[in-house]
């Protein structure tokens, strides 16, 4: 399939989506639909619920694109945050949360081989950074982000004071950010033409 | 309770509804928290990429685009591309008829083979990796020195121009390593020159066909 907007930055695509360019929404979905769905599925463990969360999330992107503020962060962060919020709200409502790790679904194709290669690189990189975190910090991040637990629930579950949980989450995120600091995907393309 | 403390939990969506509400109210007038939240949210969102999951079904994309089209007026619809695809198909048939096909085929088979081995290097956990500065992407180098450049969202090269990859060994001159077009979401470029330890891999914009030595500043580079 031809992706005529494939060369545009995420932020430019969001600006086009704000002007009701459907092609821009399609391109954003082609870039972030896959990680968004993987995330929703990891949290919800149900394909239909995950699809609904991603659909709701992308509709929110489409409807609120005009309010996206590039100086506040990257468009990819904004999109994944929206989908994450949808999935967490559903998992709490449905009481579906489980802390056990997901049975890893076999890797399936679906995207172009080049995009698959890129996804794999990103996955390895973030997984490697996660492995470098102290166990307790990693546990706090994973239970909160993938499990949908609130910090109070985590405190209770892990038998720790809430202050300890807060500090593990803060340290974990700060360290993760440091480890991923030079992450290629953080950098914006600087045009040279 | 100090509301500033809620930033990491908010970034992870780990607040209950009342806490979330009070934090969002606070955010409106706390620049420090807005800055910290921006940083921690980037780290939190990175966790989305660590999930190993199957691709979404194609129907999800269709559902989203359909709903987007239905819900708003003045939507600029997806462009119809069938006419052009038709032209391309006709051109392909004509090429077969003219006997050009054989030459193109062997060329494209070579390309396919090079691509397959490039993808294998990217997937190789023992390959060394270096992030690109100047663009989104990485260079992956297998232990035998075969390298691959992976670039995201690279604008198409201007008319009459191409991207040209270079391998610059430490203390040495730039060695041409192949040309590529850009304009795709991901470009996987097998490097035609061996990447020695510490070499810089770079790309410049050159005239179509490529040149023997770079004539412009690199648009992206990485030290391996």
XYZ file of C-alpha atoms in Angstrom:
417
model
C 0.000 0.000 0.000
C 1.287 3.430 -0.864
C 1.722 5.692 2.129
C 1.891 9.113 0.622
C 2.396 10.889 3.963
C 4.989 8.403 5.208
C 7.749 11.013 5.240
C 5.914 13.590 7.370
C 6.709 14.059 11.050
C 4.165 12.857 13.590
C 3.503 16.428 14.615
C 2.786 17.471 11.032
C 0.361 14.566 10.726
C -1.491 15.632 13.868
C -1.764 19.152 12.446
C -3.236 17.703 9.239
C -5.633 15.522 11.243
C -6.786 18.676 13.003
C -7.788 19.909 9.533
C -9.836 16.750 9.003
C -7.341 15.099 6.633
C -8.337 11.488 6.886
C -5.129 10.346 5.212
C -3.175 11.830 8.116
C -5.195 9.810 10.623
C -4.577 6.693 8.514
C -0.822 7.364 8.560
C -0.822 7.930 12.329
C -2.664 4.649 12.717
C -0.149 2.902 10.457
C 2.645 4.185 12.693
C 1.141 3.745 16.137
C -1.825 1.392 15.740
C 0.441 -1.579 16.253
C 2.068 -0.539 19.550
C -1.269 0.913 20.695
C -3.050 -2.375 20.072
C -0.233 -4.375 21.652
C -0.435 -2.173 24.725
C -4.228 -2.377 24.968
C -4.104 -6.153 24.543
C -1.426 -6.449 27.225
C -3.612 -4.521 29.651
C -7.024 -5.909 28.711
C -6.151 -9.469 27.614
C -9.153 -9.495 25.363
C -9.009 -8.783 21.656
C -12.437 -7.187 21.343
C -11.865 -4.892 24.323
C -8.398 -4.002 23.033
C -9.804 -3.109 19.611
C -12.446 -0.905 21.239
C -9.848 0.871 23.362
C -7.662 1.560 20.322
C -10.637 2.751 18.295
C -11.784 5.067 21.101
C -8.233 6.317 21.495
C -7.754 7.117 17.820
C -11.153 8.791 17.665
C -10.056 10.991 20.569
C -6.877 11.786 18.627
C -8.982 12.682 15.588
C -11.399 14.844 17.544
C -8.887 16.655 19.748
C -5.966 16.948 17.312
C -6.388 20.728 17.241
C -5.649 20.846 20.970
C -2.377 18.919 20.720
C 0.504 21.125 21.901
C 3.818 20.032 20.342
C 5.824 22.012 22.919
C 4.351 19.763 25.624
C 5.747 16.557 24.192
C 5.862 14.254 21.231
C 2.785 13.281 19.278
C 3.585 9.584 19.706
C 3.598 10.011 23.495
C 0.293 11.847 23.298
C -1.339 9.111 21.205
C -0.052 6.209 23.291
C -1.023 8.042 26.493
C -4.585 8.478 25.241
C -4.893 4.794 24.316
C -3.299 3.761 27.602
C -5.805 5.827 29.549
C -8.707 4.222 27.664
C -7.395 0.730 28.313
C -6.761 1.370 32.005
C -10.229 2.858 32.486
C -11.791 -0.204 30.872
C -9.691 -2.687 32.823
C -10.648 -1.052 36.091
C -14.304 -0.964 35.160
C -14.280 -4.561 34.010
C -12.280 -5.771 36.996
C -10.046 -7.629 34.613
C -6.710 -6.760 36.055
C -4.243 -9.530 36.552
C -0.683 -9.206 37.590
C 0.587 -12.402 36.009
C 2.580 -11.921 32.897
C 0.892 -12.214 29.562
C 1.239 -15.484 27.719
C 3.361 -14.187 24.932
C 1.426 -14.421 21.728
C 3.487 -15.633 18.816
C 4.876 -12.809 16.769
C 2.773 -12.322 13.702
C 3.455 -10.431 10.559
C 0.997 -7.894 9.323
C 3.182 -4.848 8.808
C 5.729 -4.313 6.100
C 9.002 -6.112 6.815
C 10.877 -2.813 7.202
C 8.416 -1.508 9.767
C 8.565 -4.858 11.556
C 12.330 -4.507 11.788
C 11.954 -1.081 13.320
C 9.367 -2.285 15.854
C 11.671 -5.099 16.860
C 14.527 -2.663 17.428
C 12.366 -0.461 19.618
C 11.097 -3.423 21.596
C 14.576 -4.775 22.236
C 15.799 -1.387 23.275
C 13.066 -0.695 25.807
C 13.180 -4.256 27.126
C 16.936 -3.942 27.593
C 16.465 -0.665 29.482
C 13.792 -2.260 31.680
C 16.130 -5.122 32.529
C 18.632 -2.612 33.839
C 16.209 -1.235 36.420
C 16.326 -2.545 39.981
C 13.675 -5.271 40.352
C 11.452 -3.268 42.696
C 11.321 -0.277 40.367
C 10.603 -2.446 37.358
C 7.868 -4.245 39.278
C 6.211 -0.963 40.255
C 6.274 0.337 36.677
C 4.987 -2.885 35.162
C 2.164 -3.390 37.654
C 1.049 0.210 37.254
C 1.439 0.598 33.489
C 0.519 -2.870 32.236
C -1.559 -4.004 35.211
C -3.660 -0.884 35.604
C -3.196 -0.812 39.372
C -3.407 2.502 41.229
C -0.553 3.505 43.502
C -2.737 2.835 46.577
C -3.547 -0.650 45.306
C 0.132 -1.255 44.656
C 1.038 -0.169 48.179
C -1.471 -2.623 49.585
C -0.544 -5.428 47.239
C 3.175 -5.100 47.849
C 2.809 -4.364 51.560
C 4.748 -1.105 51.287
C 3.996 2.439 52.403
C 2.570 4.591 49.621
C 5.627 6.847 49.817
C 7.831 3.894 48.878
C 5.663 3.085 45.879
C 5.731 6.702 44.712
C 9.453 6.829 44.996
C 9.919 3.524 43.131
C 7.744 4.799 40.310
C 9.597 8.086 40.174
C 13.050 6.503 40.286
C 12.041 3.882 37.745
C 10.681 6.385 35.238
C 13.571 8.792 35.714
C 16.113 6.005 35.226
C 14.240 4.652 32.219
C 14.273 8.086 30.688
C 18.000 8.332 31.273
C 18.628 4.904 29.761
C 16.525 5.746 26.731
C 17.833 9.294 26.660
C 19.529 9.080 23.334
C 16.782 6.950 21.983
C 16.668 7.508 18.272
C 12.901 7.688 18.367
C 13.063 10.669 20.724
C 14.813 12.821 18.203
C 13.003 14.904 15.724
C 14.046 14.973 12.150
C 15.796 18.193 11.326
C 15.229 19.110 7.766
C 18.339 19.912 5.806
C 16.879 20.640 2.435
C -0.519 14.846 50.755
C 1.735 16.805 48.456
C 0.083 16.964 45.065
C 3.457 17.394 43.304
C 4.203 13.821 44.365
C 1.476 12.522 42.119
C 3.337 13.222 38.876
C 4.927 9.767 38.341
C 1.672 7.975 39.162
C -0.244 10.277 36.845
C 2.248 9.598 34.059
C 1.632 5.876 34.550
C -2.164 6.302 34.887
C -1.865 4.931 38.423
C -4.163 7.401 40.178
C -7.777 6.742 41.112
C -10.423 9.082 39.739
C -10.477 11.670 42.573
C -6.656 11.836 42.719
C -6.506 12.210 38.952
C -8.997 15.039 39.061
C -7.186 16.970 41.759
C -3.845 16.467 40.022
C -5.236 17.772 36.722
C -6.610 20.832 38.513
C -3.187 21.385 40.063
C -1.443 20.951 36.726
C -3.191 24.012 35.342
C -1.165 26.307 37.579
C 2.072 24.418 38.271
C 4.710 24.849 35.594
C 7.144 22.606 37.465
C 4.717 19.693 37.393
C 3.900 20.247 33.728
C 7.587 20.024 32.866
C 8.185 16.989 35.015
C 5.089 15.313 33.653
C 6.232 15.853 30.069
C 9.501 14.071 30.846
C 8.028 11.216 32.833
C 5.248 10.680 30.282
C 7.807 10.115 27.531
C 9.420 7.425 29.661
C 6.040 5.873 30.501
C 4.936 5.815 26.865
C 8.204 4.087 25.933
C 6.869 1.102 27.903
C 4.247 0.654 25.183
C 7.021 -0.346 22.767
C 8.289 -3.137 25.005
C 5.153 -5.237 24.534
C 5.530 -8.261 22.308
C 2.110 -8.611 20.746
C 0.471 -9.618 17.493
C -0.543 -7.032 14.916
C -4.095 -5.691 15.160
C -6.608 -7.134 12.695
C -7.069 -5.147 9.475
C -10.716 -4.509 10.341
C -9.611 -2.211 13.182
C -8.001 0.239 10.772
C -11.106 0.157 8.581
C -13.412 0.736 11.562
C -11.413 3.727 12.761
C -11.287 5.390 9.355
C -14.961 4.730 8.776
C -15.917 6.288 12.094
C -13.637 9.250 11.443
C -15.279 9.814 8.065
C -18.778 9.549 9.458
C -18.382 11.727 12.497
C -17.354 15.025 11.018
C -18.215 17.338 8.193
C -15.718 18.539 5.618
C -13.549 15.472 6.000
C -10.852 15.284 3.370
C -11.287 11.657 2.378
C -8.652 9.070 1.593
C -7.553 9.634 -1.954
C -8.550 7.121 -4.572
C -5.422 5.532 -5.950
C -6.897 2.955 -8.259
C -6.281 4.906 -11.426
C -2.548 5.021 -10.806
C -2.355 1.393 -9.799
C -4.031 0.584 -13.102
C -1.410 2.523 -15.012
C 1.371 0.745 -13.116
C -0.133 -2.646 -13.952
C -0.360 -1.754 -17.638
C 3.238 -0.540 -17.576
C 4.349 -3.800 -15.976
C 2.592 -5.852 -18.670
C 4.150 -3.718 -21.389
C 7.579 -4.278 -19.849
C 7.098 -8.038 -20.000
C 6.051 -7.767 -23.627
C 9.168 -5.803 -24.472
C 11.462 -8.355 -22.863
C 12.636 -5.956 -20.188
C 11.231 -8.190 -17.528
C 14.210 -10.570 -17.361
C 16.708 -7.834 -16.550
C 14.411 -6.170 -14.013
C 13.671 -9.498 -12.391
C 17.256 -10.490 -11.734
C 17.939 -7.012 -10.439
C 14.959 -7.141 -8.105
C 15.925 -10.641 -6.957
C 19.338 -9.296 -5.983
C 17.648 -6.495 -4.151
C 15.319 -8.898 -2.379
C 18.244 -11.050 -1.316
C 20.147 -8.031 -0.005
C 17.044 -6.874 1.846
C 16.477 -10.269 3.453
C 20.035 -10.387 4.738
C 19.754 -6.777 5.935
C 16.635 -7.644 7.932
C 18.455 -10.639 9.388
C 21.249 -8.344 10.628
C 18.697 -6.015 12.220
C 17.159 -9.009 14.005
C 20.539 -10.378 15.108
C 20.924 -9.775 18.857
C 24.725 -9.967 18.585
C 24.838 -7.115 16.041
C 26.134 -3.863 17.461
C 23.822 -0.879 17.273
C 24.327 2.865 17.080
C 21.642 5.544 17.095
C 21.578 8.060 14.291
C 22.013 11.690 15.061
C 20.097 13.949 12.731
C 17.333 11.450 12.064
C 15.320 8.747 13.643
C 17.009 5.463 13.162
C 19.910 3.167 13.872
C 22.844 1.465 12.270
C 23.181 -2.258 12.974
C 26.478 -4.011 12.269
C 26.909 -7.791 12.273
C 30.055 -9.243 13.776
C 31.499 -9.793 10.309
C 31.193 -6.052 9.574
C 28.128 -6.191 7.300
C 26.051 -3.144 8.176
C 22.492 -1.930 7.757
C 21.126 1.562 7.998
C 17.527 1.774 9.301
C 15.901 5.194 8.946
C 12.406 6.295 9.873
C 10.303 8.932 8.199
C 12.965 10.213 5.896
C 11.563 12.740 3.426
C 11.850 11.664 -0.208
C 15.036 12.959 -1.830
C 14.413 16.050 -3.984
C 13.914 15.573 -7.735
C 17.157 14.636 -9.480
C 18.765 13.769 -6.139
C 19.263 10.672 -4.058
C 20.447 9.789 -0.590
C 23.880 8.201 -0.592
C 25.199 6.181 2.329
C 28.851 6.326 3.376
C 31.109 4.321 5.618
C 33.949 6.429 6.994
C 36.560 4.285 8.763
C 38.457 5.931 11.604
C 41.089 8.179 10.075
C 40.012 7.189 6.572
C 38.127 8.538 3.604
C 34.405 8.061 3.013
C 33.574 4.882 1.110
C 30.332 4.927 -0.912
C 27.882 2.377 0.509
C 24.831 2.644 -1.752
C 22.025 5.017 -2.649
C 18.414 5.084 -1.497
C 15.320 7.194 -2.070
C 13.607 7.915 1.264
C 9.922 8.776 1.320
C 8.820 5.579 3.069
C 7.952 5.123 6.724
C 11.003 2.923 7.257
C 13.978 2.565 4.941
C 16.197 -0.473 5.485
C 19.422 0.125 3.578
C 22.015 -2.657 3.324
C 25.443 -0.996 3.333
C 27.643 -1.908 0.400
C 30.862 -1.294 2.355
C 32.115 -3.150 5.401
C 31.685 -1.241 8.677
C 34.840 -1.445 10.754
C 34.860 -0.867 14.510
C 34.515 2.853 15.265
C 33.627 3.771 11.692
C 31.054 6.488 11.062
C 28.064 5.651 8.893
C 26.518 8.712 7.287
C 24.184 9.744 4.488
C 24.267 12.806 2.268
C 22.014 14.083 -0.496
C 23.719 13.701 -3.872
C 22.771 13.763 -7.527
C 20.880 10.738 -8.839
C 23.175 7.806 -9.447
C 25.436 8.741 -6.567
C 28.957 10.157 -6.436
C 32.389 8.842 -5.422
C 32.961 11.317 -2.575
C 30.351 13.190 -0.510
C 29.719 16.746 -1.687
C 27.491 17.953 1.124
C 27.078 17.832 4.866
C 25.618 14.547 6.158
C 21.896 14.652 6.882
C 22.320 11.808 9.323
C 25.198 9.924 10.867
C 26.165 7.487 13.592
C 29.483 6.384 15.042
C 29.512 2.632 15.344
